[in-house]
Short mmCIF file of N, CA and C and ligand atoms in Angstrom, two decimals:
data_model
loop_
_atom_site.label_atom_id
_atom_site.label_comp_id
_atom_site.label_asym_id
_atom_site.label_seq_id
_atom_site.Cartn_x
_atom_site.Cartn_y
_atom_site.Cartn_z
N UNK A 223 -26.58 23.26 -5.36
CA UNK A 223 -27.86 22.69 -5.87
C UNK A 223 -28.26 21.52 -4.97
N UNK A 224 -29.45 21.93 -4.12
CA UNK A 224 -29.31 20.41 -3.13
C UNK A 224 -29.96 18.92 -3.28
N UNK A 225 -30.80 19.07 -4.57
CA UNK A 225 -30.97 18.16 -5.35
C UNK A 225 -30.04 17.65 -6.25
N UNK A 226 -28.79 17.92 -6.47
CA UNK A 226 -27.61 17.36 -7.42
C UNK A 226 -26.63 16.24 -6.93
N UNK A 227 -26.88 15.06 -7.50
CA UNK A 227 -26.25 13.85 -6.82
C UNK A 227 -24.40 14.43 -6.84
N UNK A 228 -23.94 15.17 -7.81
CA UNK A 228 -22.54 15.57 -7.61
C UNK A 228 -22.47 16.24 -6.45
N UNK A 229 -23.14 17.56 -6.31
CA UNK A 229 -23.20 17.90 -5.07
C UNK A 229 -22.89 17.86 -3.95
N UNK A 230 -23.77 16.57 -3.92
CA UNK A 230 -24.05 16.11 -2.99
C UNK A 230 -22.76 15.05 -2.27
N UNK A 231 -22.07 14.68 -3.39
CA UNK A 231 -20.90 13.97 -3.48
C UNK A 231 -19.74 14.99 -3.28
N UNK A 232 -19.60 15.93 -3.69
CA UNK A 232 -18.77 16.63 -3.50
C UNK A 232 -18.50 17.45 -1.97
N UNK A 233 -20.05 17.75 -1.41
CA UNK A 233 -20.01 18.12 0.28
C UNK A 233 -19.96 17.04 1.22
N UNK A 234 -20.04 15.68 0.56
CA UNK A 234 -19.64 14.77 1.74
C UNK A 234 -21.00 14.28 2.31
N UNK A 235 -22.08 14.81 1.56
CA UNK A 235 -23.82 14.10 2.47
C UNK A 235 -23.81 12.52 1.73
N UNK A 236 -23.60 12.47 0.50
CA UNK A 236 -22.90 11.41 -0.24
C UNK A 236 -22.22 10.89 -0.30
N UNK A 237 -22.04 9.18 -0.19
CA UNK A 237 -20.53 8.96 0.22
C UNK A 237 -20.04 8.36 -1.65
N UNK A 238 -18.66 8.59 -1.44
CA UNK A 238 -18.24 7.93 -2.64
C UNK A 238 -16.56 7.69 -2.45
N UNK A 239 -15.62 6.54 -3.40
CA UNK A 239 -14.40 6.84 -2.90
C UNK A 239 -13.78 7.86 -3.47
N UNK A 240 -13.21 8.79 -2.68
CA UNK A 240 -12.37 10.00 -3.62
C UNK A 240 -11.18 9.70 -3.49
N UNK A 241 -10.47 10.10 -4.62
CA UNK A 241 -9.20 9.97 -4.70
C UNK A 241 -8.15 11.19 -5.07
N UNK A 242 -9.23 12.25 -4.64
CA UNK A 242 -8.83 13.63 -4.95
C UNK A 242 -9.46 14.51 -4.28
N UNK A 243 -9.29 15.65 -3.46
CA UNK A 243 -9.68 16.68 -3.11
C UNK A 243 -8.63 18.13 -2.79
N UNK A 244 -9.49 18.92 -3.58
CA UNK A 244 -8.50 20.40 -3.37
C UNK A 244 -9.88 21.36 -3.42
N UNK A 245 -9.65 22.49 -2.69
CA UNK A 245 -10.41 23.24 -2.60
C UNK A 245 -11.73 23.41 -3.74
N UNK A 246 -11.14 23.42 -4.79
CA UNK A 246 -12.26 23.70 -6.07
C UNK A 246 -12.81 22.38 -6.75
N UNK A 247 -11.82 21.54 -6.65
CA UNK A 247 -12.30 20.50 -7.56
C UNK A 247 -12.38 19.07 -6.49
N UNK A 248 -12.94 17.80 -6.99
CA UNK A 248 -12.78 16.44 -5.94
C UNK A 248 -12.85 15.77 -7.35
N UNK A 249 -12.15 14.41 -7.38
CA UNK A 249 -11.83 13.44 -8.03
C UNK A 249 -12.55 12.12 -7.12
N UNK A 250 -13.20 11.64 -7.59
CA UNK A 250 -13.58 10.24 -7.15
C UNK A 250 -13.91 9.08 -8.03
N UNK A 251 -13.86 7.56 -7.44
CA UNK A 251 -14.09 6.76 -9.04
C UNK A 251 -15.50 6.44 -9.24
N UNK A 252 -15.81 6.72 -10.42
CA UNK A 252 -17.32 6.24 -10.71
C UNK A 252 -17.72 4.61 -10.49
N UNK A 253 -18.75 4.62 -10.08
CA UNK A 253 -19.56 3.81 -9.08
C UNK A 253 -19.81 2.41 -10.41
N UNK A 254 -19.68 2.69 -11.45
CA UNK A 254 -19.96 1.66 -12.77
C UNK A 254 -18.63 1.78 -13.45
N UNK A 255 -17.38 1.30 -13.01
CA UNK A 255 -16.23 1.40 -13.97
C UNK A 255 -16.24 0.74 -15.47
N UNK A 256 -15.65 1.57 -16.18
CA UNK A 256 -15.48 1.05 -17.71
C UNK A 256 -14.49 0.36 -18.07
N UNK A 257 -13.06 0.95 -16.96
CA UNK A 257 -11.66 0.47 -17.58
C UNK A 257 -11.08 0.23 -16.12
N UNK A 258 -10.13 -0.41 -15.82
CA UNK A 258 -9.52 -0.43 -14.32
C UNK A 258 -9.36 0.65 -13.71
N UNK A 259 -9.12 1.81 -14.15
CA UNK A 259 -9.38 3.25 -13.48
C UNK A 259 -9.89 4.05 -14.32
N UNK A 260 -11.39 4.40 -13.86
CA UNK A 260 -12.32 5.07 -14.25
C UNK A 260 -12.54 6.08 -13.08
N UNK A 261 -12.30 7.61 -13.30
CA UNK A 261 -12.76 8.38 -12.22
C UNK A 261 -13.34 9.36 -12.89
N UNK A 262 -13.74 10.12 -12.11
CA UNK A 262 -14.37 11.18 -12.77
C UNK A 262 -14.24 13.07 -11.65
N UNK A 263 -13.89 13.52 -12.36
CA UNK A 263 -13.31 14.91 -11.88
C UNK A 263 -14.44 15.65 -11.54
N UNK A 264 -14.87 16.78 -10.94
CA UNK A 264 -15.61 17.45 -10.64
C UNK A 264 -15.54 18.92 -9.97
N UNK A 265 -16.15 20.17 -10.77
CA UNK A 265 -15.83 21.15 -9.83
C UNK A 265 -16.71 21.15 -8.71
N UNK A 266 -16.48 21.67 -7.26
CA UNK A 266 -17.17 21.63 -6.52
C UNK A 266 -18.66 22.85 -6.77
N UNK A 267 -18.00 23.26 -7.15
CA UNK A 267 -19.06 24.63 -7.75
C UNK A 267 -20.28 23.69 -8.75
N UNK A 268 -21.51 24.22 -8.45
CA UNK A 268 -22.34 23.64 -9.79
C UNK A 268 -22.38 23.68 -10.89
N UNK A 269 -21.88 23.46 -11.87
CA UNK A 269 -21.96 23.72 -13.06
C UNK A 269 -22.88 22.78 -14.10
N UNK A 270 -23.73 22.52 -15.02
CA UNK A 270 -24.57 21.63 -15.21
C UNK A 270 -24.20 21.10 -16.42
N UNK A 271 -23.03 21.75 -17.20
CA UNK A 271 -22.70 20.84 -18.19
C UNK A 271 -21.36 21.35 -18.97
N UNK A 272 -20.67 21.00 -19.76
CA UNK A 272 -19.71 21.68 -20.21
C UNK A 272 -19.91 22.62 -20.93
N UNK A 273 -21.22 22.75 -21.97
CA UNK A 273 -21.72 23.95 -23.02
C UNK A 273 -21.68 24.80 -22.14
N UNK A 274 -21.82 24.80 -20.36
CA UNK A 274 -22.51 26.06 -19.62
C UNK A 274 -20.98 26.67 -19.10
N UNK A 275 -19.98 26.34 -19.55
CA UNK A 275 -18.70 26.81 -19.59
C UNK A 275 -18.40 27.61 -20.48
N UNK A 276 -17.96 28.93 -19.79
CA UNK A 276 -17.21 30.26 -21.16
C UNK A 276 -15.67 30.76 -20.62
N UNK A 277 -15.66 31.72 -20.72
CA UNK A 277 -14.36 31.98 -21.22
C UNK A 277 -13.95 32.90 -19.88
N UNK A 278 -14.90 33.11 -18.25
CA UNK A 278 -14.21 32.59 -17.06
C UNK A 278 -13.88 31.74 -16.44
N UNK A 279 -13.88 30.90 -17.52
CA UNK A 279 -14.18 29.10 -16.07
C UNK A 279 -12.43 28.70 -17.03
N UNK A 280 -11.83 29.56 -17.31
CA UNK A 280 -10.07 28.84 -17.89
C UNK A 280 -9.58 28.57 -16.56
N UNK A 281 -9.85 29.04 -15.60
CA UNK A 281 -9.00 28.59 -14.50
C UNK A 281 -9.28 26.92 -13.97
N UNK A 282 -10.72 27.21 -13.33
CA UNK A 282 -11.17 26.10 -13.26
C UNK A 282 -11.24 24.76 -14.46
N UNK A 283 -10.94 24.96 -15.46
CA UNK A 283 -10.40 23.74 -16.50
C UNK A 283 -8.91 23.44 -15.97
N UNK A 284 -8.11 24.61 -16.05
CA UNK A 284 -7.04 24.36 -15.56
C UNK A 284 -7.10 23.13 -14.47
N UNK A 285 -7.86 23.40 -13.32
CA UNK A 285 -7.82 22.46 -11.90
C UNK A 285 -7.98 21.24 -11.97
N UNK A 286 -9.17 21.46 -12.58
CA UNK A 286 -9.44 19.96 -13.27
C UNK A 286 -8.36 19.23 -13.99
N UNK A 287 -7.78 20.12 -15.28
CA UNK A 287 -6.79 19.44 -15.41
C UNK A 287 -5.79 18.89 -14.71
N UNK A 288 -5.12 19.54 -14.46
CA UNK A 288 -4.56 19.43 -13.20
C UNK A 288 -4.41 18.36 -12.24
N UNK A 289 -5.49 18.15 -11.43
CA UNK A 289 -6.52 17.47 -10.78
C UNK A 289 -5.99 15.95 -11.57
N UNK A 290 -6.72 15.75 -12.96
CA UNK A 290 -6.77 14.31 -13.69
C UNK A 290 -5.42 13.93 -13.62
N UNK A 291 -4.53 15.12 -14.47
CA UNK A 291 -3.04 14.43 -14.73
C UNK A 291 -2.52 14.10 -13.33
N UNK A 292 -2.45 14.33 -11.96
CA UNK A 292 -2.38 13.90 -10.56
C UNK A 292 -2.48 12.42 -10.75
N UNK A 293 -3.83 12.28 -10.56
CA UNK A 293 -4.59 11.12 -10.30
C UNK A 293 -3.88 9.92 -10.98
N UNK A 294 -3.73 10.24 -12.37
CA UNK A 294 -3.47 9.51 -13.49
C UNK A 294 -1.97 9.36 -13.65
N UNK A 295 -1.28 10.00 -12.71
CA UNK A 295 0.00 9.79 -12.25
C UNK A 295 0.48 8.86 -11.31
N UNK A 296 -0.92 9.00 -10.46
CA UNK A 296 -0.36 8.33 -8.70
C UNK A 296 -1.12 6.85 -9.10
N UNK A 297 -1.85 6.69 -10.05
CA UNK A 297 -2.64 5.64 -11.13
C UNK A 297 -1.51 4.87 -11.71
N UNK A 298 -0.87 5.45 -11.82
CA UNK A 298 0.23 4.35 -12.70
C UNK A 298 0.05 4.38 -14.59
N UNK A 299 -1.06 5.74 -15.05
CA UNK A 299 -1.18 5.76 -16.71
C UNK A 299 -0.63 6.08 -17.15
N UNK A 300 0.73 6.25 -16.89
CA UNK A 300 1.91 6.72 -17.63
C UNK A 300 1.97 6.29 -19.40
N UNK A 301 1.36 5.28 -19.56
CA UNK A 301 1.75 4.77 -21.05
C UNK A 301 0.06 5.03 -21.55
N UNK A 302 -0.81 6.20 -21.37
CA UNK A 302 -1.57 6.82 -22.17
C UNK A 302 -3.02 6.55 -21.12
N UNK A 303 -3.82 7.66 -21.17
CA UNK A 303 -5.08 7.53 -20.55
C UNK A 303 -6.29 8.39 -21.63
N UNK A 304 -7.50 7.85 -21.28
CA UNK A 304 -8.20 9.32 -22.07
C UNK A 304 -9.09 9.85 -21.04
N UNK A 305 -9.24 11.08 -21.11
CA UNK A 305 -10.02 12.11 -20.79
C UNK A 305 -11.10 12.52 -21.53
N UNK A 306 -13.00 12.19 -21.37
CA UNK A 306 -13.88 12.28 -21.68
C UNK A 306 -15.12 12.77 -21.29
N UNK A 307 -15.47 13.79 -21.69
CA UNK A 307 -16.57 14.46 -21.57
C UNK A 307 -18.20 14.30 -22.17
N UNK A 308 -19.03 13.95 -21.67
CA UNK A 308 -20.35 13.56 -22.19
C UNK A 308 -21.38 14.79 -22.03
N UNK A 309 -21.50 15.23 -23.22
CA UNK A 309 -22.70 16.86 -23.15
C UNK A 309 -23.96 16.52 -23.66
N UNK A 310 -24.61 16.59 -22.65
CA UNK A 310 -26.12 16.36 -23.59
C UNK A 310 -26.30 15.38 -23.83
N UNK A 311 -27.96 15.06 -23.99
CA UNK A 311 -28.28 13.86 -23.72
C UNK A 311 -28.45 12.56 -25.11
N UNK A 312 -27.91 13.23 -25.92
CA UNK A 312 -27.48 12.41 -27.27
C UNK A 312 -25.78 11.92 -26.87
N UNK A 313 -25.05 12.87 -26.13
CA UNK A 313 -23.64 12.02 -25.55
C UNK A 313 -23.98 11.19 -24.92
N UNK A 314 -24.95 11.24 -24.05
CA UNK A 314 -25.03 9.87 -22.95
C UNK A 314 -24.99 10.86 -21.72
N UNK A 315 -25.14 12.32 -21.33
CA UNK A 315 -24.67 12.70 -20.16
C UNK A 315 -26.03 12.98 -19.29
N UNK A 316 -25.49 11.47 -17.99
CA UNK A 316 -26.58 11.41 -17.31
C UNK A 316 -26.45 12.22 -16.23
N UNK A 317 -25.60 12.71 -15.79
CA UNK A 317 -25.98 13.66 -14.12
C UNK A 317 -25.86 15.39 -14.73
N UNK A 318 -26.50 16.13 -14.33
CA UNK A 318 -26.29 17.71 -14.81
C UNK A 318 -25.62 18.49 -14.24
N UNK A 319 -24.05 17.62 -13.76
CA UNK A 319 -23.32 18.63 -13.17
C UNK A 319 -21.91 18.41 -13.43
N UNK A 320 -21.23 19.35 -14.36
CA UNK A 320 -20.12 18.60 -15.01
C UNK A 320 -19.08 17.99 -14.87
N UNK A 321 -18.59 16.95 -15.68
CA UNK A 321 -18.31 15.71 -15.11
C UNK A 321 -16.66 15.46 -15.87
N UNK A 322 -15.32 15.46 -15.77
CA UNK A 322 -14.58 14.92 -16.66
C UNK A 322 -14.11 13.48 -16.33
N UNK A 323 -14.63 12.39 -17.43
CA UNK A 323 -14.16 11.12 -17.15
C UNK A 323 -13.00 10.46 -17.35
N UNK A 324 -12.19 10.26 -16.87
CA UNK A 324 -10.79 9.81 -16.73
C UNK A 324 -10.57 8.29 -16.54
N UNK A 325 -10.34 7.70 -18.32
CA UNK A 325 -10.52 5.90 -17.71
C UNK A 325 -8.96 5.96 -18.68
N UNK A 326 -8.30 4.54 -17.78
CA UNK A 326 -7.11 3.94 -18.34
C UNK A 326 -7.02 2.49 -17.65
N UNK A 327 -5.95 2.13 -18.36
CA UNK A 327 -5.36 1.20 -17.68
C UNK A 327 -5.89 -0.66 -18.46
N UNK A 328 -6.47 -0.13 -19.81
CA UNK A 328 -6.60 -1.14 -20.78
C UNK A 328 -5.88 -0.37 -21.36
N UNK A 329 -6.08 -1.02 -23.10
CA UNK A 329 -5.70 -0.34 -24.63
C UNK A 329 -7.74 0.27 -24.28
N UNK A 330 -8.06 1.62 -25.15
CA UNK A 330 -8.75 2.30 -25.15
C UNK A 330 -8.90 2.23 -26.43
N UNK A 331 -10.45 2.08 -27.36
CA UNK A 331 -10.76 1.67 -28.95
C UNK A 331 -10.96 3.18 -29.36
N UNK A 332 -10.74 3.33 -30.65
CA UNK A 332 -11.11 4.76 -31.08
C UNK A 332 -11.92 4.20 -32.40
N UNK A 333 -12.77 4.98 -32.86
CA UNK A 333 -13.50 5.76 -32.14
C UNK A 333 -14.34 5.67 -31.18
N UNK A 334 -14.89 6.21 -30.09
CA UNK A 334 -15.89 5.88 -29.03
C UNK A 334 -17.08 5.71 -29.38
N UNK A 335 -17.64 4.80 -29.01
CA UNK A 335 -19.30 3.97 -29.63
C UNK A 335 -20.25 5.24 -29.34
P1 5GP B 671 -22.25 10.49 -17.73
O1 5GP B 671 -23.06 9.31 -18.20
O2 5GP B 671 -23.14 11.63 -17.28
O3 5GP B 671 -21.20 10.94 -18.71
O4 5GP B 671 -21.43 9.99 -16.47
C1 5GP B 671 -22.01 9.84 -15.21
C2 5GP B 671 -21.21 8.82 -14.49
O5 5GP B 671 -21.53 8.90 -13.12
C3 5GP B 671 -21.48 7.39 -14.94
O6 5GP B 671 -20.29 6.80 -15.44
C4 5GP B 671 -21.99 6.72 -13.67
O7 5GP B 671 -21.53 5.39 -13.52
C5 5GP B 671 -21.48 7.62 -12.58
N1 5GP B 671 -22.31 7.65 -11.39
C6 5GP B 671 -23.67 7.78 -11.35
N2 5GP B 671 -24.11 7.79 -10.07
C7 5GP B 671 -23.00 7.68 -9.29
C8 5GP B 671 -22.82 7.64 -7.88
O8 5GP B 671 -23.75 7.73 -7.07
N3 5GP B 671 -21.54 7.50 -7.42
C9 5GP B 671 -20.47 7.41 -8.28
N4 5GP B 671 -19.27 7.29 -7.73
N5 5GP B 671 -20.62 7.46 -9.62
C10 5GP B 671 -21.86 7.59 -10.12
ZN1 ZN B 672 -24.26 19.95 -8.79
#
């Protein structure tokens, strides 16, 4: 999509810091952190939101997963992180290309505002 700021981040026309790359997926930290490590996962493929996910994309969750628990390893979140997804624009989800947010490294409040 060559209008998609992920995209665009993900082929490198965009710069951002990554702290992850494998063929399908890139990990980099979001540009407005919430918690001392705030990143956010990404398939390289377009996808525009998590609803637009069915029941071929198990692999690619897999990566992603995958992907976070890495990060969140070489991160130092050993004593708990969360993993957050924003769908639609009553979640708050501002870019249309799906996004998993990965913040730790405070205490984390439940429930989320
Ligand atoms: P959402 O609000 O859609 O759940 O999350 C989008 C996230 O992308 C936000 O946390 C925002 O700070 C981050 N973000 C927006 N634009 C950029 C950018 O150009 N670079 C990076 N690294 N993060 C961005
Ligand atoms: Zn995209």
């Amino acid at each position: 999509m060559p209008n998609c700021l992920f995209c665009r981040i993900a082929n490198g026309e965009i710069p951002a810091d990554k702290v992850l790359e494998t063929p399908d997926v890139v990990v980099f930290r979001d540009i407005n952190p919430q918690a001392p490590t705030h990143v956010l996962a990404i398939p390289r493929r377009h996808v525009p939101a998590f609803s637009a996910l069915g029941p071929d994309d198990g692999a690619l969750l897999g990566k992603l997963a995958e992907a976070l628990n890495r990060v969140a390893t070489q991160e130092g979140l050993s004593d708990g992180y969360r993993v957050v997804c924003n769908n639609g624009p009553r979640a708050g989800q501002s870019v249309d290309h799906l996004h998993l947010h990965l913040l730790g490294g405070r205490d984390l409040n439940w429930p989320p505002g």
